PDB file of C-alpha atoms in Angstrom:
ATOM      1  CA  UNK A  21      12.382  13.252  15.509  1.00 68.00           C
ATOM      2  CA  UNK A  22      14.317  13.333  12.825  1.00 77.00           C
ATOM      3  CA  UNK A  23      18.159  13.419  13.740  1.00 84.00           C
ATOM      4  CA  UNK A  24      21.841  12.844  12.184  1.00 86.00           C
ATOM      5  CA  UNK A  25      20.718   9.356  13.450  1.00 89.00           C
ATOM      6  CA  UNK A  26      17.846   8.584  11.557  1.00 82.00           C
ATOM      7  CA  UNK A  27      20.021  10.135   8.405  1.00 84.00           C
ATOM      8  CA  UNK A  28      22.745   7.835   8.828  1.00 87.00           C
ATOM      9  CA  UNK A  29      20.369   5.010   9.222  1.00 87.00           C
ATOM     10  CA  UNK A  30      18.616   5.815   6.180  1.00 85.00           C
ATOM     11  CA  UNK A  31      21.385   5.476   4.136  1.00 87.00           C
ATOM     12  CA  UNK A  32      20.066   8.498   2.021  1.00 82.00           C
ATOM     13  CA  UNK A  33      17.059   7.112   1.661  1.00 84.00           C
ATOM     14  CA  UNK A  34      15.921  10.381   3.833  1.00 83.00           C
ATOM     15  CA  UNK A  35      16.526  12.802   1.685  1.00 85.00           C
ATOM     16  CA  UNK A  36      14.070  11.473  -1.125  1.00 84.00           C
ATOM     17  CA  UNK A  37      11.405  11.404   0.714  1.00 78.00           C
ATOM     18  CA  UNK A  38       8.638  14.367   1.650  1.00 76.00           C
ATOM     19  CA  UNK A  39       8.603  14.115   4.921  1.00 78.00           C
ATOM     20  CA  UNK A  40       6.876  16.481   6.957  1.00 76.00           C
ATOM     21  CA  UNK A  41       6.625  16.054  11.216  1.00 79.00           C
ATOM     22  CA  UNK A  42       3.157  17.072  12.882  1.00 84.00           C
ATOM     23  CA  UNK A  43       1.821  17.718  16.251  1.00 87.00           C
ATOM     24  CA  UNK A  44      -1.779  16.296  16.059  1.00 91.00           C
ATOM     25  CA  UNK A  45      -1.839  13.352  13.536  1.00 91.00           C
ATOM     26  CA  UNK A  46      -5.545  13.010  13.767  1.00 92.00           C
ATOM     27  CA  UNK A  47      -6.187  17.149  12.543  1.00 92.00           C
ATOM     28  CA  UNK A  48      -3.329  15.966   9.853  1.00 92.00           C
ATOM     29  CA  UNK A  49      -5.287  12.965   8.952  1.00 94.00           C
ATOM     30  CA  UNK A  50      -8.404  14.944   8.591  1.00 94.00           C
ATOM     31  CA  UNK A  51      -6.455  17.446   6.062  1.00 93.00           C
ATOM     32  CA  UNK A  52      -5.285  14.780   4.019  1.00 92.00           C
ATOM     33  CA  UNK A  53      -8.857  13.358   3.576  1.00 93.00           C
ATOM     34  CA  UNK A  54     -10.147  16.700   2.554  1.00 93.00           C
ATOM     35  CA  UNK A  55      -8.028  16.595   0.321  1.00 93.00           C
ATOM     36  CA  UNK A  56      -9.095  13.512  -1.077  1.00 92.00           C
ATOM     37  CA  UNK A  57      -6.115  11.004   0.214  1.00 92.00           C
ATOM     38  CA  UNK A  58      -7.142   7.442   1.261  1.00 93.00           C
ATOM     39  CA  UNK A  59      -5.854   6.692   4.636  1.00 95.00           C
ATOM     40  CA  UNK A  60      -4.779   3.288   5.277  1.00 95.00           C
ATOM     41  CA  UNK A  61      -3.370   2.297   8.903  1.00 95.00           C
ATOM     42  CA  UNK A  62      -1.493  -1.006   8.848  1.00 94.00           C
ATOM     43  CA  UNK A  63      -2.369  -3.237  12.068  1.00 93.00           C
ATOM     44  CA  UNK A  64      -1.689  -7.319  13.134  1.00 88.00           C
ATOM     45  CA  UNK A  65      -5.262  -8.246  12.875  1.00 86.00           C
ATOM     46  CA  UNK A  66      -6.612 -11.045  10.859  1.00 84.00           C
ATOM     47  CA  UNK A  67     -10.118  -9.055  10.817  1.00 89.00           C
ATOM     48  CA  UNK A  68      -8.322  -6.232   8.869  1.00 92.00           C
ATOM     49  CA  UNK A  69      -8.007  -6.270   4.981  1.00 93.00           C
ATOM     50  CA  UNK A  70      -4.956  -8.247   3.675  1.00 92.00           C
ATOM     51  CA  UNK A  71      -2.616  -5.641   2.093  1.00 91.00           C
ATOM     52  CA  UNK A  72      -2.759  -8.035  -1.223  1.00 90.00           C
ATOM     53  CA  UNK A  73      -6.145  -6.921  -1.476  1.00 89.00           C
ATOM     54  CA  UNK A  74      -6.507  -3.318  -1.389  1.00 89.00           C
ATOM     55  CA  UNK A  75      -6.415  -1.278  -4.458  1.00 85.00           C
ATOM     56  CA  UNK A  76      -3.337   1.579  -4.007  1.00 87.00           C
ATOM     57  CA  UNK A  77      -4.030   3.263  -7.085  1.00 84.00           C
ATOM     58  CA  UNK A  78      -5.466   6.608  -5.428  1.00 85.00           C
ATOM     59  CA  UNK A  79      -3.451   9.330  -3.551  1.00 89.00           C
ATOM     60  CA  UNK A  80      -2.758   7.703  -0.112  1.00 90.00           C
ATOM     61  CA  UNK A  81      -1.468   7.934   3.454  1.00 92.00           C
ATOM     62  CA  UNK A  82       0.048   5.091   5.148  1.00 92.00           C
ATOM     63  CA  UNK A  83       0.028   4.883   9.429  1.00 93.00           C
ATOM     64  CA  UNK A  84       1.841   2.650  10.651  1.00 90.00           C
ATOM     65  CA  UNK A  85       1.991   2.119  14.721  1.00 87.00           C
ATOM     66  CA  UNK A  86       4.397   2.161  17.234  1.00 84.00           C
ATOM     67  CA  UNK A  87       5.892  -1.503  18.419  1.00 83.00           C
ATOM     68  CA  UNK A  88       3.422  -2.991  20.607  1.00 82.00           C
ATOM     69  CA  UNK A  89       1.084  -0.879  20.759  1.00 88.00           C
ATOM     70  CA  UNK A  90       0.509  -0.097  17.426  1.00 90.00           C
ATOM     71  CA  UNK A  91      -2.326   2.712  16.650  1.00 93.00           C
ATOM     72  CA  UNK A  92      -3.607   5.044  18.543  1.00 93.00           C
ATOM     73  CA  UNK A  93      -7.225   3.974  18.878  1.00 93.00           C
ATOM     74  CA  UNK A  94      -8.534   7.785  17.682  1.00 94.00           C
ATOM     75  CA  UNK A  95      -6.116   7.906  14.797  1.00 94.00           C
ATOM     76  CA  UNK A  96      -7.752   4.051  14.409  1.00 95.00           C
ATOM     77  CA  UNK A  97     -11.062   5.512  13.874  1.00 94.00           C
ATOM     78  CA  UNK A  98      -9.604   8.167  11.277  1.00 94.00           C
ATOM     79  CA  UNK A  99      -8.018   5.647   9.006  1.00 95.00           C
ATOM     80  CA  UNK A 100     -10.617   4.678   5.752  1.00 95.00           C
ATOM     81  CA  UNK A 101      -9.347   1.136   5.538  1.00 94.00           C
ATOM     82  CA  UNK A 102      -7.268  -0.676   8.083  1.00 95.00           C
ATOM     83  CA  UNK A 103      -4.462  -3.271   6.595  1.00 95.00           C
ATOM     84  CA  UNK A 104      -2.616  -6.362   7.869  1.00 92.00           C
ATOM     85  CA  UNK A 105       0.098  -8.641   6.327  1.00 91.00           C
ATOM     86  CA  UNK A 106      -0.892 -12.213   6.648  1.00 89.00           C
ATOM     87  CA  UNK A 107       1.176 -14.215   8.332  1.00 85.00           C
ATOM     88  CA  UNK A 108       1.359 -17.497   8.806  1.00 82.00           C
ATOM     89  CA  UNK A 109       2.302 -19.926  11.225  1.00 79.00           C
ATOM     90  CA  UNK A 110       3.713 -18.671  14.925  1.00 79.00           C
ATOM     91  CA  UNK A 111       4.249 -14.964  13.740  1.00 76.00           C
ATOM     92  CA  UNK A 112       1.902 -12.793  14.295  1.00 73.00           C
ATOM     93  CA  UNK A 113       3.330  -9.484  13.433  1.00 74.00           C
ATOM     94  CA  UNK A 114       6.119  -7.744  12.345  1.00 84.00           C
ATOM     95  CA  UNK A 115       8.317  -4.809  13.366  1.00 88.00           C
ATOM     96  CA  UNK A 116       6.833  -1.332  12.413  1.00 88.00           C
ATOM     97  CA  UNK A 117      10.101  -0.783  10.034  1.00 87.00           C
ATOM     98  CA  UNK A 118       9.696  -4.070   8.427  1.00 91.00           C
ATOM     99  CA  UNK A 119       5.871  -3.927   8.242  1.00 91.00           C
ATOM    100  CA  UNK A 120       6.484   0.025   6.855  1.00 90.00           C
ATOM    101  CA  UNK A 121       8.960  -1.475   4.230  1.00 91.00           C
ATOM    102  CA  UNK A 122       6.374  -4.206   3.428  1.00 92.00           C
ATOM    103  CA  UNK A 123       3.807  -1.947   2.740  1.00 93.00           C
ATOM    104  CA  UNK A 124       5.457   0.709   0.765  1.00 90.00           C
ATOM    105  CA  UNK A 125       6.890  -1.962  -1.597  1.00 91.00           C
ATOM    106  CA  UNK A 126       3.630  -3.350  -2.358  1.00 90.00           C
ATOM    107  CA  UNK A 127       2.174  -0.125  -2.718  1.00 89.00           C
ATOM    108  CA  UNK A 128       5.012   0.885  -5.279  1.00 86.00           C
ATOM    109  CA  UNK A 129       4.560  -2.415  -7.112  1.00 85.00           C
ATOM    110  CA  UNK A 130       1.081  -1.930  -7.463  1.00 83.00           C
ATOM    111  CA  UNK A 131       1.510   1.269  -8.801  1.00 80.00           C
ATOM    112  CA  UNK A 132       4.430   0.850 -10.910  1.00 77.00           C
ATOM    113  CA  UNK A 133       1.959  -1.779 -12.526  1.00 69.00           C
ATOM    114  CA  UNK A 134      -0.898  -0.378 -12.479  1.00 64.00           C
ATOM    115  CA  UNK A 135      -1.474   0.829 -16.199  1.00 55.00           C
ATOM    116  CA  UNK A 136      -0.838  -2.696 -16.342  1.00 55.00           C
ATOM    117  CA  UNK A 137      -4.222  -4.203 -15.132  1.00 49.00           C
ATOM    118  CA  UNK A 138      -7.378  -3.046 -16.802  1.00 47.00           C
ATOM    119  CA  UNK A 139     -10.528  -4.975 -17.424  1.00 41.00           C
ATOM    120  CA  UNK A 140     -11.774  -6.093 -21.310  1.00 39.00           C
ATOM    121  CA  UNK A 141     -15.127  -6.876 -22.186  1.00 35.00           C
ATOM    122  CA  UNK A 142     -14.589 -10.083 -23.591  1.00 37.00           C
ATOM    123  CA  UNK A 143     -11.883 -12.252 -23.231  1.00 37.00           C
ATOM    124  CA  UNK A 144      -9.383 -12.485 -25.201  1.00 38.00           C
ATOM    125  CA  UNK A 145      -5.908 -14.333 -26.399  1.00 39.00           C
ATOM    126  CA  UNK A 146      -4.322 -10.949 -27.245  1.00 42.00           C
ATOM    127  CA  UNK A 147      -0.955  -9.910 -26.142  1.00 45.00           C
ATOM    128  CA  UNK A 148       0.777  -6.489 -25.559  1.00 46.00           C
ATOM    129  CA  UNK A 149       3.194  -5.270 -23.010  1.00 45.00           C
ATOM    130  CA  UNK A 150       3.172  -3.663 -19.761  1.00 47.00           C
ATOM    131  CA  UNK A 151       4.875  -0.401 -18.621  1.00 48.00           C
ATOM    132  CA  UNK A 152       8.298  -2.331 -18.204  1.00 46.00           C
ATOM    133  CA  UNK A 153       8.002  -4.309 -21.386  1.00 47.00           C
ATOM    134  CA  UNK A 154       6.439  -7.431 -19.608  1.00 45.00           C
ATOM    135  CA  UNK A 155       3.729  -9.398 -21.891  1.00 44.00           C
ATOM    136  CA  UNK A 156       0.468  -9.546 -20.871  1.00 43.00           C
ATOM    137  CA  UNK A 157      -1.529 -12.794 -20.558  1.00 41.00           C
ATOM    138  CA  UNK A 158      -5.268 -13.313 -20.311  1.00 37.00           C
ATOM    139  CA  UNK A 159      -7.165 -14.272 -16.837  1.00 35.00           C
ATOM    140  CA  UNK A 160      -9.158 -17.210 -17.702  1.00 36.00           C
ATOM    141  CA  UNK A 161     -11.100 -17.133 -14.762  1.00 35.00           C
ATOM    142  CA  UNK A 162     -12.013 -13.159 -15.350  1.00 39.00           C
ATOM    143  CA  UNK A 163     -12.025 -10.874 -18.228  1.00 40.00           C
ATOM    144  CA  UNK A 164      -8.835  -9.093 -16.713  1.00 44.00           C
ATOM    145  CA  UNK A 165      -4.899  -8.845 -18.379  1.00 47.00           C
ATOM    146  CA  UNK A 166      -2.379  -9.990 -15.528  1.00 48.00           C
ATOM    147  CA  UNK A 167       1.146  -8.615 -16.139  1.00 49.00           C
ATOM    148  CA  UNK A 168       3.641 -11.519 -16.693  1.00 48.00           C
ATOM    149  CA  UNK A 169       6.769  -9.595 -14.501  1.00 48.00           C
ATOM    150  CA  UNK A 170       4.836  -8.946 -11.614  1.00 49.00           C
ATOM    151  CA  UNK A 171       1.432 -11.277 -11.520  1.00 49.00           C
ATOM    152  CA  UNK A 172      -0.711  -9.215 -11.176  1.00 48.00           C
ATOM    153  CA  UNK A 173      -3.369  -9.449  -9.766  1.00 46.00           C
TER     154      UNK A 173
END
């Protein structure tokens, strides 16, 4: 629920965000891909796609589980992709704030650089700028433009 609490806690943050609260996340899952939003559900699994290699760039929904238990295994089954963070070494996950916070910020990057990555058909020595006046620099090993602020991809 959303309380005075979570407000404080959110240092404002709260009242930038659309938030919306539901009773049956599944039939609100189902909405949302009807109406043509990728669901992604973020789990500790190394057999899930790293989040470093999922493209962000359509209208999305991020899930992220509870503590422990993570996802509900039916709102599981309604997610289009499911997402991890690798870790490495002795941790195997994170908390579901610090895995949310994770995830959001590589789906902003991602997105704030996204008119930054496009495919050529040849390469090329060429340079421009990206959307925050970065310069771009050619992929050797592909015929793509990497922004130089971000590294992409």
């Amino acid at each position: 629920p959303l309380t005075g609490t979570v407000a404080r806690t959110s240092a404002g943050a709260i009242s930038h965000l659309r938030i919306c609260q539901v009773v049956n996340l599944a039939e609100t899952l189902k909405v949302l891909k009807r109406n043509r939003f990728w669901v992604f559900g973020a789990v500790a699994d190394s057999s899930a796609l790293s989040l470093y290699a999922v493209d962000f760039s359509l209208p999305l929904c991020l899930v992220i589980g509870s503590e422990g238990k993570g996802i509900r295994p039916l709102v599981q089954k309604m997610c289009d992709q499911l997402i991890t963070i690798p870790m490495q070494g002795k941790f195997n996950s994170l908390n579901a704030s610090v895995a949310a916070a994770v995830t959001m910020f590589e789906v902003h990057r991602l997105q704030l650089h996204q008119s930054c990555f496009f495919f050529q058909p040849t390469c090329s020595l060429t340079t421009s700028t990206c959307c925050t006046g970065a310069p771009f620099f050619v992929k050797y090993s592909q015929t793509a433009k990497m922004c130089g602020t971000c590294n992409f991809p």
